[in-house]
């Protein structure tokens, strides 16, 4: 809700947008707020008064329309045609059942879609926006929809602006406002009040809800929330996700259409054949043909595929991997290379400074937590540091303390924590260990850290003195400094010395951060990058440890086994990167390539280097995009992780763009295909495994369902050609395809991962889900079941059994064969009745349900009437079970023989070197 500038915040009158005309302090006063933020009580009160900071959901198609849309489906057309034919022939019971099935099927489709949507929405809600606000003098992260007018919000690059804000602090701030203004160039923002009326695009001291911070940092006071924001006013809905078809679903759609075409041709041929040559009565023939159409279309398959996919997505979400785009579930299993950030993903992102290197002394630092407890001692003499005596060290620590956005805080339990980035946090802790405070220092301006230029700078007033402090990657600072500070004063910069020292520490895996400073003039204009190009005095380098995550080591090994090559992309020094890489098992510990080297390469050379090297150091986000493209050009399926706003293009380009949930910015998350909510590389390896399992189970399900359909179709074709009794009625076929097949498929949906899942090579994404082996399997099993059923029919028919009895026996036999074949399908290669057969409880639950279903259709009188079945004497259970066992054994034999003929599936070779 907006508040008028001229009225207290509780007034609803006259919505005026003129906040930009007021000074920042005036704005705060009129909103009854202050720089330290609202109190909890004020916030609660305002939330109750103005409501949540959210926009109403986008209008959806009405439920009845979404229900009706499900009638637009080939299966339903076939069912409706069948209903018409049976109706015309006066088979009213059949007509009613078929129509009921059509409606039930539509209903299932509708309910399934709604529940899939709900669960995806639920998963998306796990990524709901959070905002950093200052309340009661403390920075806190809260849900963005809890923001109220008067809240002080802090923003950094990549943040989505959560409400309309009047800026109260802005440093080199730029915002992307294309969503509101259509302007593709980012807008520069300051705090200066503006005179006169201005349009949205010119209100340079405001940030608007839904726009993005593209550079710099800011703090602003909330002036409007929810629908009262500019975004709410134009009521533009954002981020509405469209339903997506995965590649596998698309393949199945195309396959379904192909099958249908074939069936129609076949029906035309059979119609002519049977009508002219066999003299079959028209009604009977039409029913047979409709049975054929129904038999050939796997009615239950689409539902079961989407259920398996959504079960997979939910399981992944529980394990910290949130799939934002459904096709990613499949792409994960095809990924051949994953490029990962180092800091936080492969390492813990808990930094502690271990060493300080100055021009004429080196210092060791003890203590390994954020608690400011530990000693700074001289490396060789072991003498504790003294701020008054060691002036160069003191100057370095002052820069570490002031050129820093983080804060050190102690909770009531006495535990220390930092707010802001761990790199800066580690520097803050270092300064605190030495007792550096500078309580009266005043920040005049700053350039926030950005991994594109790899430094941050501040302009501070310390008493009467003004200074510029600079911290950043040592090699970047080397090129900015002409002098260095020694205990004896300022002397010319000795580049070789520093480069040597830096490499020495970097080889221990230490992350290096240098500091520099120079005097500034009090009336300095806003701090600019150009101000850092002259007169900077190099102070020294801090070496900090960010230990590798132990679980990442295992995850990397798992990926290698699974044929996925892991590459590390980092902004750190090459020596640091190689040392950490060696601890993690990435690269050989002696080769790395830097961003600068990549820059000079042609696209061709880059593609070669991208494959050859595993460690990319001193990179900036722009290199990531080139690397992804280069790898893709070499046929790799690339996963790329990222967190900063500049990583978004690379994530979009990657086959699997992976954003970080904790460290990642919203822009990056929106560009990503999946988000790791714990920022952990190990989660990625888990997600690959889950993705492979989902694909495996989908394939198993497809290879399970399709042969049944083929068998039914073949059986009918054979019967028509042989002039025998049509063995299955349309509604019996429906029973098999809708009730028994779908029930049994659930057994496979819950099938645990096969043991060699992560030893296989990544799947070739171009390969059809039904490859040659699949076609063979479907053909073989389909024919086998059809022949077995036809033999049984051929034995029964001349012996005078009633048609209903023969059909019932055949139905029972086909269902038993389905059940037996489902067991076969548990594993695509090995013997199906392994020990794990009891691990998958779903398998036994569905078997029990199947038994109940069959008992119902065979022995309940009304089911007998509906489905044209008769109660089956127990002997026939035995006969059909025998047939099922026979089929099971033959398929196992086929698997075994094929396994021997095909060369044994070798574990994925260690992915080393060039593999183009
Ligand atoms: P990743 O490994 O995930 O790419 P990174 O931290 O190694 O992350 P960057 O964040 O680009 O990569 O950092 C590159 C270098 O910039 C670091 O080695 C460090 O020297 C310097 N640096 C990092 N953070 C800061 C900061 N907040 N202020 C100043 N310098 C920093």
Coordinates of N, CA, C and O in Angstrom, one line a residue, residues 71-218:
X71 N -10.7 -33.3 -23.3 CA -11.4 -34.1 -24.2 C -10.8 -34.1 -25.6 O -11.0 -34.9 -26.4
X72 N -9.9 -33.0 -25.8 CA -9.2 -32.9 -27.1 C -8.0 -33.8 -27.1 O -6.9 -33.4 -26.9
X73 N -8.3 -35.1 -27.3 CA -7.2 -36.1 -27.2 C -7.6 -37.3 -28.1 O -8.7 -37.7 -28.2
X74 N -6.6 -37.8 -28.8 CA -6.8 -38.9 -29.7 C -7.6 -40.1 -29.0 O -8.5 -40.6 -29.6
X75 N -7.1 -40.4 -27.8 CA -7.7 -41.5 -27.1 C -9.2 -41.3 -26.9 O -10.0 -42.2 -27.2
X76 N -9.5 -40.1 -26.5 CA -11.0 -39.8 -26.3 C -11.7 -39.9 -27.6 O -12.9 -40.4 -27.6
X77 N -11.1 -39.4 -28.7 CA -11.8 -39.6 -30.0 C -12.1 -41.0 -30.3 O -13.2 -41.4 -30.7
X78 N -11.1 -41.9 -30.0 CA -11.3 -43.3 -30.3 C -12.4 -43.8 -29.4 O -13.3 -44.6 -29.8
X79 N -12.4 -43.4 -28.1 CA -13.4 -43.9 -27.2 C -14.8 -43.4 -27.6 O -15.8 -44.2 -27.6
X80 N -14.9 -42.2 -28.1 CA -16.2 -41.6 -28.5 C -16.7 -42.4 -29.7 O -17.9 -42.7 -29.8
X81 N -15.8 -42.7 -30.6 CA -16.1 -43.4 -31.8 C -16.7 -44.8 -31.4 O -17.7 -45.3 -31.9
X82 N -16.0 -45.4 -30.5 CA -16.4 -46.7 -30.0 C -17.8 -46.7 -29.3 O -18.6 -47.5 -29.6
X83 N -18.0 -45.6 -28.6 CA -19.3 -45.4 -27.9 C -20.4 -45.3 -29.0 O -21.5 -45.9 -28.9
X84 N -20.1 -44.6 -30.1 CA -21.1 -44.4 -31.1 C -21.4 -45.8 -31.8 O -22.6 -46.2 -31.9
X85 N -20.4 -46.5 -32.1 CA -20.6 -47.8 -32.8 C -21.3 -48.7 -32.0 O -22.3 -49.3 -32.4
X86 N -20.9 -48.9 -30.7 CA -21.6 -49.8 -29.8 C -23.0 -49.4 -29.6 O -23.9 -50.2 -29.5
X87 N -23.2 -48.0 -29.5 CA -24.6 -47.5 -29.3 C -25.5 -47.9 -30.5 O -26.6 -48.4 -30.3
X88 N -24.9 -47.6 -31.7 CA -25.7 -47.9 -32.9 C -26.1 -49.4 -33.0 O -27.2 -49.8 -33.4
X89 N -25.1 -50.2 -32.5 CA -25.4 -51.7 -32.5 C -26.3 -52.1 -31.3 O -26.6 -53.3 -31.2
X90 N -26.6 -51.2 -30.5 CA -27.5 -51.5 -29.4 C -26.8 -52.2 -28.2 O -27.5 -52.7 -27.3
X91 N -25.5 -52.1 -28.1 CA -24.8 -52.7 -27.0 C -24.7 -51.6 -25.9 O -23.6 -51.0 -25.7
X92 N -25.8 -51.3 -25.3 CA -25.9 -50.2 -24.4 C -24.9 -50.2 -23.2 O -24.4 -49.2 -22.8
X93 N -24.7 -51.4 -22.7 CA -23.9 -51.5 -21.5 C -22.5 -51.1 -21.9 O -21.8 -50.3 -21.2
X94 N -22.0 -51.6 -23.1 CA -20.7 -51.3 -23.6 C -20.6 -49.8 -23.7 O -19.6 -49.1 -23.3
X95 N -21.6 -49.2 -24.4 CA -21.6 -47.7 -24.6 C -21.4 -47.0 -23.3 O -20.6 -46.1 -23.2
X96 N -22.2 -47.4 -22.3 CA -22.2 -46.7 -21.0 C -20.8 -46.8 -20.4 O -20.2 -45.8 -19.9
X97 N -20.2 -48.0 -20.4 CA -18.9 -48.2 -19.8 C -17.9 -47.4 -20.6 O -17.0 -46.7 -20.0
X98 N -17.9 -47.4 -21.9 CA -16.9 -46.7 -22.7 C -17.1 -45.2 -22.4 O -16.0 -44.5 -22.2
X99 N -18.3 -44.7 -22.4 CA -18.5 -43.2 -22.1 C -17.9 -42.9 -20.7 O -17.3 -41.9 -20.5
X100 N -18.3 -43.8 -19.8 CA -17.8 -43.6 -18.4 C -16.3 -43.5 -18.4 O -15.7 -42.6 -17.7
X101 N -15.6 -44.4 -19.1 CA -14.2 -44.4 -19.2 C -13.7 -43.1 -19.8 O -12.7 -42.5 -19.3
X102 N -14.3 -42.7 -20.8 CA -13.9 -41.4 -21.4 C -14.0 -40.3 -20.4 O -13.0 -39.5 -20.3
X103 N -15.1 -40.2 -19.7 CA -15.2 -39.1 -18.7 C -14.2 -39.3 -17.6 O -13.5 -38.4 -17.2
X104 N -14.0 -40.5 -17.1 CA -13.0 -40.8 -16.0 C -11.6 -40.4 -16.5 O -10.9 -39.8 -15.8
X105 N -11.3 -40.8 -17.7 CA -10.0 -40.5 -18.2 C -9.7 -39.0 -18.3 O -8.7 -38.5 -17.9
X106 N -10.8 -38.3 -18.7 CA -10.6 -36.8 -18.8 C -10.4 -36.3 -17.4 O -9.6 -35.4 -17.2
X107 N -11.2 -36.8 -16.5 CA -11.2 -36.4 -15.1 C -9.8 -36.6 -14.5 O -9.2 -35.7 -13.9
X108 N -9.3 -37.8 -14.8 CA -7.9 -38.2 -14.3 C -6.9 -37.2 -14.8 O -6.1 -36.6 -14.1
X109 N -7.0 -36.9 -16.2 CA -6.1 -36.0 -16.8 C -6.1 -34.6 -16.1 O -5.1 -34.0 -15.8
X110 N -7.4 -34.2 -15.9 CA -7.6 -32.9 -15.3 C -7.0 -32.8 -13.9 O -6.3 -31.9 -13.5
X111 N -7.3 -33.9 -13.1 CA -6.9 -33.9 -11.7 C -5.3 -34.0 -11.6 O -4.7 -33.3 -10.8
X112 N -4.8 -34.8 -12.5 CA -3.4 -35.0 -12.6 C -2.7 -33.7 -12.9 O -1.7 -33.3 -12.2
X113 N -3.2 -33.0 -13.9 CA -2.6 -31.7 -14.3 C -2.7 -30.7 -13.1 O -1.7 -30.1 -12.8
X114 N -3.8 -30.7 -12.5 CA -4.0 -29.7 -11.3 C -3.0 -30.0 -10.2 O -2.4 -29.2 -9.7
X115 N -2.9 -31.4 -9.9 CA -2.0 -31.7 -8.8 C -0.5 -31.5 -9.2 O 0.3 -31.0 -8.4
X116 N -0.2 -31.7 -10.5 CA 1.2 -31.5 -10.9 C 1.5 -30.0 -10.8 O 2.5 -29.6 -10.4
X117 N 0.5 -29.2 -11.2 CA 0.7 -27.7 -11.1 C 0.9 -27.3 -9.7 O 1.7 -26.5 -9.4
X118 N 0.0 -27.8 -8.8 CA 0.1 -27.5 -7.4 C 1.5 -27.8 -6.9 O 2.1 -27.0 -6.2
X119 N 1.9 -29.0 -7.2 CA 3.2 -29.4 -6.6 C 4.4 -28.6 -7.2 O 5.3 -28.2 -6.4
X120 N 4.3 -28.2 -8.5 CA 5.3 -27.4 -9.0 C 5.3 -26.0 -8.4 O 6.3 -25.4 -8.1
X121 N 4.1 -25.5 -8.2 CA 3.9 -24.2 -7.5 C 4.5 -24.3 -6.1 O 5.2 -23.3 -5.7
X122 N 4.2 -25.4 -5.4 CA 4.7 -25.5 -4.1 C 6.2 -25.5 -4.1 O 6.9 -24.9 -3.2
X123 N 6.8 -26.2 -5.1 CA 8.3 -26.2 -5.1 C 8.8 -24.8 -5.4 O 9.8 -24.4 -4.9
X124 N 8.1 -24.2 -6.3 CA 8.6 -22.8 -6.7 C 8.5 -21.9 -5.4 O 9.3 -21.0 -5.2
X125 N 7.5 -22.1 -4.6 CA 7.3 -21.3 -3.5 C 8.5 -21.4 -2.5 O 8.8 -20.5 -1.7
X126 N 9.2 -22.6 -2.6 CA 10.3 -22.8 -1.8 C 11.4 -21.8 -2.1 O 12.3 -21.5 -1.4
X127 N 11.3 -21.2 -3.3 CA 12.3 -20.2 -3.8 C 11.7 -18.8 -3.6 O 12.2 -17.9 -4.3
X128 N 10.8 -18.6 -2.8 CA 10.1 -17.3 -2.7 C 11.2 -16.3 -2.3 O 12.2 -16.5 -1.7
X129 N 10.9 -15.1 -2.8 CA 11.9 -14.0 -2.6 C 12.1 -13.6 -1.1 O 11.1 -13.6 -0.4
X130 N 13.3 -13.3 -0.8 CA 13.6 -12.8 0.5 C 14.2 -11.4 0.3 O 14.8 -11.1 -0.7
X131 N 14.0 -10.6 1.3 CA 14.6 -9.3 1.3 C 15.5 -9.0 2.5 O 15.2 -9.6 3.6
X132 N 16.5 -8.3 2.3 CA 17.4 -7.9 3.5 C 16.9 -6.6 4.0 O 17.0 -5.6 3.3
X133 N 16.4 -6.6 5.2 CA 15.9 -5.3 5.7 C 16.6 -5.0 7.0 O 17.1 -5.9 7.7
X134 N 16.6 -3.7 7.3 CA 17.2 -3.2 8.6 C 16.0 -3.0 9.5 O 15.1 -2.2 9.2
X135 N 15.9 -3.8 10.6 CA 14.9 -3.6 11.6 C 15.5 -3.5 12.9 O 16.4 -4.4 13.2
X136 N 15.1 -2.6 13.7 CA 15.7 -2.4 15.1 C 17.2 -2.4 15.0 O 17.9 -3.0 15.9
X137 N 17.8 -1.8 14.0 CA 19.2 -1.6 13.9 C 20.0 -2.8 13.4 O 21.2 -2.8 13.4
X138 N 19.2 -3.9 13.1 CA 20.0 -5.1 12.7 C 19.5 -5.5 11.3 O 18.3 -5.4 11.0
X139 N 20.4 -6.0 10.5 CA 20.1 -6.5 9.2 C 19.5 -7.9 9.3 O 20.1 -8.7 9.9
X140 N 18.3 -8.1 8.7 CA 17.7 -9.4 8.8 C 17.2 -9.8 7.4 O 16.8 -8.9 6.6
X141 N 17.1 -11.1 7.1 CA 16.5 -11.5 5.9 C 15.1 -11.9 6.2 O 14.8 -12.7 7.1
X142 N 14.1 -11.3 5.5 CA 12.7 -11.7 5.7 C 12.0 -12.0 4.4 O 12.6 -11.7 3.3
X143 N 10.9 -12.7 4.4 CA 10.1 -12.9 3.2 C 9.8 -11.6 2.6 O 9.3 -10.7 3.3
X144 N 9.9 -11.5 1.3 CA 9.6 -10.2 0.7 C 8.2 -9.8 0.8 O 7.9 -8.6 0.9
X145 N 7.3 -10.7 1.0 CA 5.9 -10.3 1.1 C 5.6 -9.8 2.5 O 4.5 -9.3 2.8
X146 N 6.6 -9.7 3.4 CA 6.3 -9.2 4.8 C 6.8 -7.7 4.8 O 6.8 -7.1 5.9
X147 N 7.3 -7.2 3.7 CA 7.8 -5.8 3.7 C 6.6 -4.8 4.0 O 5.6 -5.0 3.4
X148 N 6.9 -3.8 4.7 CA 5.9 -2.7 4.9 C 6.5 -1.4 4.6 O 7.7 -1.2 4.6
X149 N 5.6 -0.4 4.3 CA 6.1 1.0 4.1 C 6.9 1.4 5.3 O 6.5 1.2 6.4
X150 N 8.1 2.0 5.0 CA 8.9 2.5 6.1 C 10.1 1.6 6.3 O 11.1 1.9 7.0
X151 N 10.0 0.3 5.8 CA 11.2 -0.6 6.0 C 12.4 -0.1 5.2 O 12.2 0.4 4.1
X152 N 13.6 -0.4 5.8 CA 14.8 0.0 5.1 C 15.3 -1.3 4.4 O 15.7 -2.3 5.1
X153 N 15.4 -1.3 3.1 CA 15.8 -2.5 2.4 C 17.2 -2.3 1.8 O 17.6 -1.2 1.3
X154 N 18.1 -3.3 1.9 CA 19.4 -3.3 1.4 C 19.5 -4.1 0.1 O 18.9 -5.2 0.1
X155 N 20.2 -3.6 -0.9 CA 20.2 -4.3 -2.2 C 21.6 -4.4 -2.7 O 22.5 -3.6 -2.5
X156 N 21.9 -5.6 -3.4 CA 23.2 -5.8 -4.1 C 22.9 -6.2 -5.5 O 21.8 -6.6 -5.8
X157 N 24.0 -6.3 -6.3 CA 23.7 -6.7 -7.7 C 23.0 -8.0 -7.8 O 23.4 -8.9 -7.1
X158 N 22.1 -8.1 -8.7 CA 21.4 -9.4 -9.0 C 20.1 -9.5 -8.2 O 19.3 -10.4 -8.4
X159 N 19.9 -8.5 -7.2 CA 18.6 -8.6 -6.4 C 17.5 -8.0 -7.3 O 17.6 -7.1 -8.0
X160 N 16.3 -8.7 -7.0 CA 15.1 -8.1 -7.6 C 14.6 -7.1 -6.6 O 14.5 -7.5 -5.4
X161 N 14.2 -6.0 -7.0 CA 13.7 -5.0 -6.1 C 12.4 -5.5 -5.6 O 11.5 -5.8 -6.3
X162 N 12.2 -5.6 -4.2 CA 11.0 -6.2 -3.7 C 9.8 -5.3 -3.5 O 8.7 -5.8 -3.3
X163 N 10.0 -4.0 -3.5 CA 8.9 -3.0 -3.4 C 9.4 -1.7 -4.0 O 10.5 -1.6 -4.4
X164 N 8.5 -0.7 -4.0 CA 8.9 0.6 -4.5 C 9.7 1.2 -3.4 O 9.3 1.3 -2.3
X165 N 10.9 1.7 -3.7 CA 11.8 2.3 -2.7 C 12.3 3.7 -3.1 O 12.5 4.0 -4.3
X166 N 12.4 4.6 -2.1 CA 13.1 5.8 -2.3 C 14.5 5.6 -1.7 O 14.7 5.1 -0.6
X167 N 15.5 5.8 -2.6 CA 16.9 5.5 -2.2 C 17.4 6.4 -1.0 O 17.1 7.6 -1.0
X168 N 18.0 5.8 0.0 CA 18.6 6.7 1.0 C 20.2 6.5 1.0 O 20.9 7.3 1.5
X169 N 20.7 5.5 0.2 CA 22.1 5.4 0.0 C 22.3 4.6 -1.3 O 21.5 3.7 -1.6
X170 N 23.2 5.1 -2.1 CA 23.4 4.4 -3.4 C 24.9 4.6 -3.8 O 25.4 5.7 -3.7
X171 N 25.5 3.4 -4.1 CA 26.9 3.5 -4.5 C 27.1 2.8 -5.9 O 26.8 1.6 -6.0
X172 N 27.4 3.6 -6.9 CA 27.6 3.1 -8.2 C 26.4 2.3 -8.7 O 26.6 1.2 -9.3
X173 N 25.3 2.7 -8.3 CA 24.1 1.9 -8.5 C 23.5 2.0 -9.9 O 23.4 3.1 -10.5
X174 N 23.2 0.8 -10.5 CA 22.5 0.8 -11.8 C 21.4 -0.2 -11.7 O 21.5 -1.2 -11.1
X175 N 20.3 0.1 -12.3 CA 19.1 -0.8 -12.3 C 18.6 -1.1 -13.7 O 18.6 -0.2 -14.5
X176 N 18.2 -2.3 -13.8 CA 17.5 -2.7 -15.1 C 16.0 -2.5 -14.9 O 15.4 -3.3 -14.2
X177 N 15.5 -1.5 -15.6 CA 14.1 -1.2 -15.4 C 13.2 -1.6 -16.6 O 12.1 -1.1 -16.8
X178 N 13.8 -2.5 -17.5 CA 13.1 -2.8 -18.8 C 11.7 -3.2 -18.6 O 10.8 -2.9 -19.3
X179 N 11.5 -3.9 -17.5 CA 10.1 -4.4 -17.2 C 9.1 -3.3 -17.1 O 7.9 -3.5 -17.5
X180 N 9.5 -2.2 -16.6 CA 8.6 -1.0 -16.4 C 8.7 0.0 -17.6 O 7.7 0.5 -18.0
X181 N 9.9 0.2 -18.0 CA 10.1 1.3 -19.0 C 10.3 0.8 -20.4 O 10.3 1.6 -21.3
X182 N 10.7 -0.5 -20.5 CA 11.0 -1.0 -21.8 C 12.4 -0.6 -22.3 O 12.9 -1.0 -23.3
X183 N 13.1 0.1 -21.4 CA 14.4 0.6 -21.7 C 15.5 -0.5 -21.5 O 15.6 -1.0 -20.4
X184 N 16.2 -0.8 -22.6 CA 17.2 -1.9 -22.4 C 18.5 -1.5 -21.7 O 19.2 -2.3 -21.2
X185 N 18.8 -0.2 -21.7 CA 20.0 0.3 -21.1 C 19.7 0.5 -19.6 O 18.7 1.0 -19.2
X186 N 20.7 0.0 -18.8 CA 20.4 0.1 -17.3 C 20.5 1.6 -16.9 O 21.2 2.4 -17.5
X187 N 19.7 1.9 -15.9 CA 19.6 3.3 -15.4 C 20.5 3.6 -14.3 O 20.6 2.7 -13.4
X188 N 21.1 4.7 -14.3 CA 22.0 5.1 -13.2 C 21.1 5.7 -12.1 O 20.2 6.4 -12.3
X189 N 21.4 5.3 -10.8 CA 20.6 5.7 -9.7 C 21.4 6.5 -8.7 O 22.6 6.1 -8.4
X190 N 20.9 7.5 -8.1 CA 21.5 8.3 -7.0 C 20.5 8.6 -6.0 O 19.3 8.3 -6.1
X191 N 20.9 9.3 -4.9 CA 19.9 9.7 -3.9 C 19.4 11.1 -4.1 O 18.5 11.5 -3.3
X192 N 20.0 11.9 -5.0 CA 19.6 13.3 -5.1 C 18.2 13.5 -5.4 O 17.6 12.9 -6.3
X193 N 17.5 14.5 -4.6 CA 16.1 14.8 -4.9 C 15.9 15.4 -6.3 O 16.9 16.0 -6.8
X194 N 14.8 15.3 -6.9 CA 14.5 15.8 -8.2 C 13.4 16.8 -8.1 O 12.4 16.7 -7.4
X195 N 13.6 17.9 -8.9 CA 12.6 18.9 -9.0 C 11.6 18.6 -10.0 O 11.9 18.1 -11.1
X196 N 10.3 19.0 -9.8 CA 9.3 18.9 -10.8 C 8.8 17.5 -11.1 O 9.3 16.5 -10.5
X197 N 7.8 17.4 -12.0 CA 7.2 16.1 -12.3 C 8.1 15.3 -13.2 O 8.7 15.9 -14.2
X198 N 8.2 14.1 -12.9 CA 9.1 13.2 -13.8 C 8.3 11.9 -14.0 O 7.6 11.4 -13.2
X199 N 8.6 11.3 -15.2 CA 8.0 10.0 -15.5 C 8.9 8.9 -14.8 O 9.9 9.2 -14.3
X200 N 8.3 7.7 -14.8 CA 9.0 6.6 -14.1 C 10.5 6.4 -14.4 O 11.4 6.3 -13.6
X201 N 10.7 6.5 -15.7 CA 12.1 6.2 -16.2 C 13.1 7.3 -15.8 O 14.3 7.1 -15.8
X202 N 12.6 8.5 -15.4 CA 13.5 9.6 -15.0 C 13.6 9.8 -13.4 O 14.2 10.7 -13.0
X203 N 12.9 8.9 -12.7 CA 12.9 9.0 -11.3 C 14.2 8.3 -10.7 O 14.1 7.2 -10.2
X204 N 15.3 9.0 -10.9 CA 16.6 8.4 -10.7 C 16.9 8.1 -9.2 O 17.9 7.5 -8.9
X205 N 16.1 8.6 -8.3 CA 16.4 8.3 -6.9 C 15.4 7.2 -6.3 O 15.2 7.1 -5.1
X206 N 14.7 6.6 -7.2 CA 13.7 5.6 -6.8 C 14.1 4.2 -7.4 O 14.7 4.2 -8.5
X207 N 13.8 3.1 -6.7 CA 13.9 1.8 -7.3 C 12.5 1.2 -7.3 O 11.7 1.4 -6.3
X208 N 12.1 0.5 -8.4 CA 10.7 0.1 -8.5 C 10.6 -1.5 -8.4 O 11.5 -2.2 -8.9
X209 N 9.6 -1.9 -7.7 CA 9.3 -3.3 -7.5 C 9.4 -4.1 -8.8 O 8.9 -3.6 -9.8
X210 N 10.1 -5.2 -8.8 CA 10.1 -6.1 -10.0 C 11.3 -5.8 -10.9 O 11.7 -6.6 -11.8
X211 N 12.0 -4.6 -10.7 CA 13.2 -4.3 -11.5 C 14.4 -5.0 -10.9 O 14.2 -5.5 -9.8
X212 N 15.5 -4.9 -11.5 CA 16.7 -5.6 -11.0 C 17.8 -4.7 -10.7 O 18.0 -3.7 -11.5
X213 N 18.6 -4.9 -9.7 CA 19.8 -4.2 -9.5 C 20.9 -4.8 -10.3 O 21.2 -6.0 -10.2
X214 N 21.5 -4.1 -11.3 CA 22.5 -4.7 -12.1 C 23.9 -4.4 -11.7 O 24.8 -5.2 -12.0
X215 N 24.1 -3.4 -10.9 CA 25.5 -3.1 -10.4 C 25.3 -2.2 -9.2 O 24.4 -1.5 -9.0
X216 N 26.4 -2.2 -8.4 CA 26.4 -1.3 -7.2 C 25.7 -1.8 -6.0 O 25.2 -3.0 -6.0
X217 N 25.5 -1.0 -5.0 CA 24.8 -1.4 -3.8 C 23.9 -0.2 -3.4 O 24.1 0.9 -3.8
X218 N 22.9 -0.5 -2.7 CA 21.9 0.5 -2.3 C 21.2 0.2 -1.0 O 21.1 -1.0 -0.6

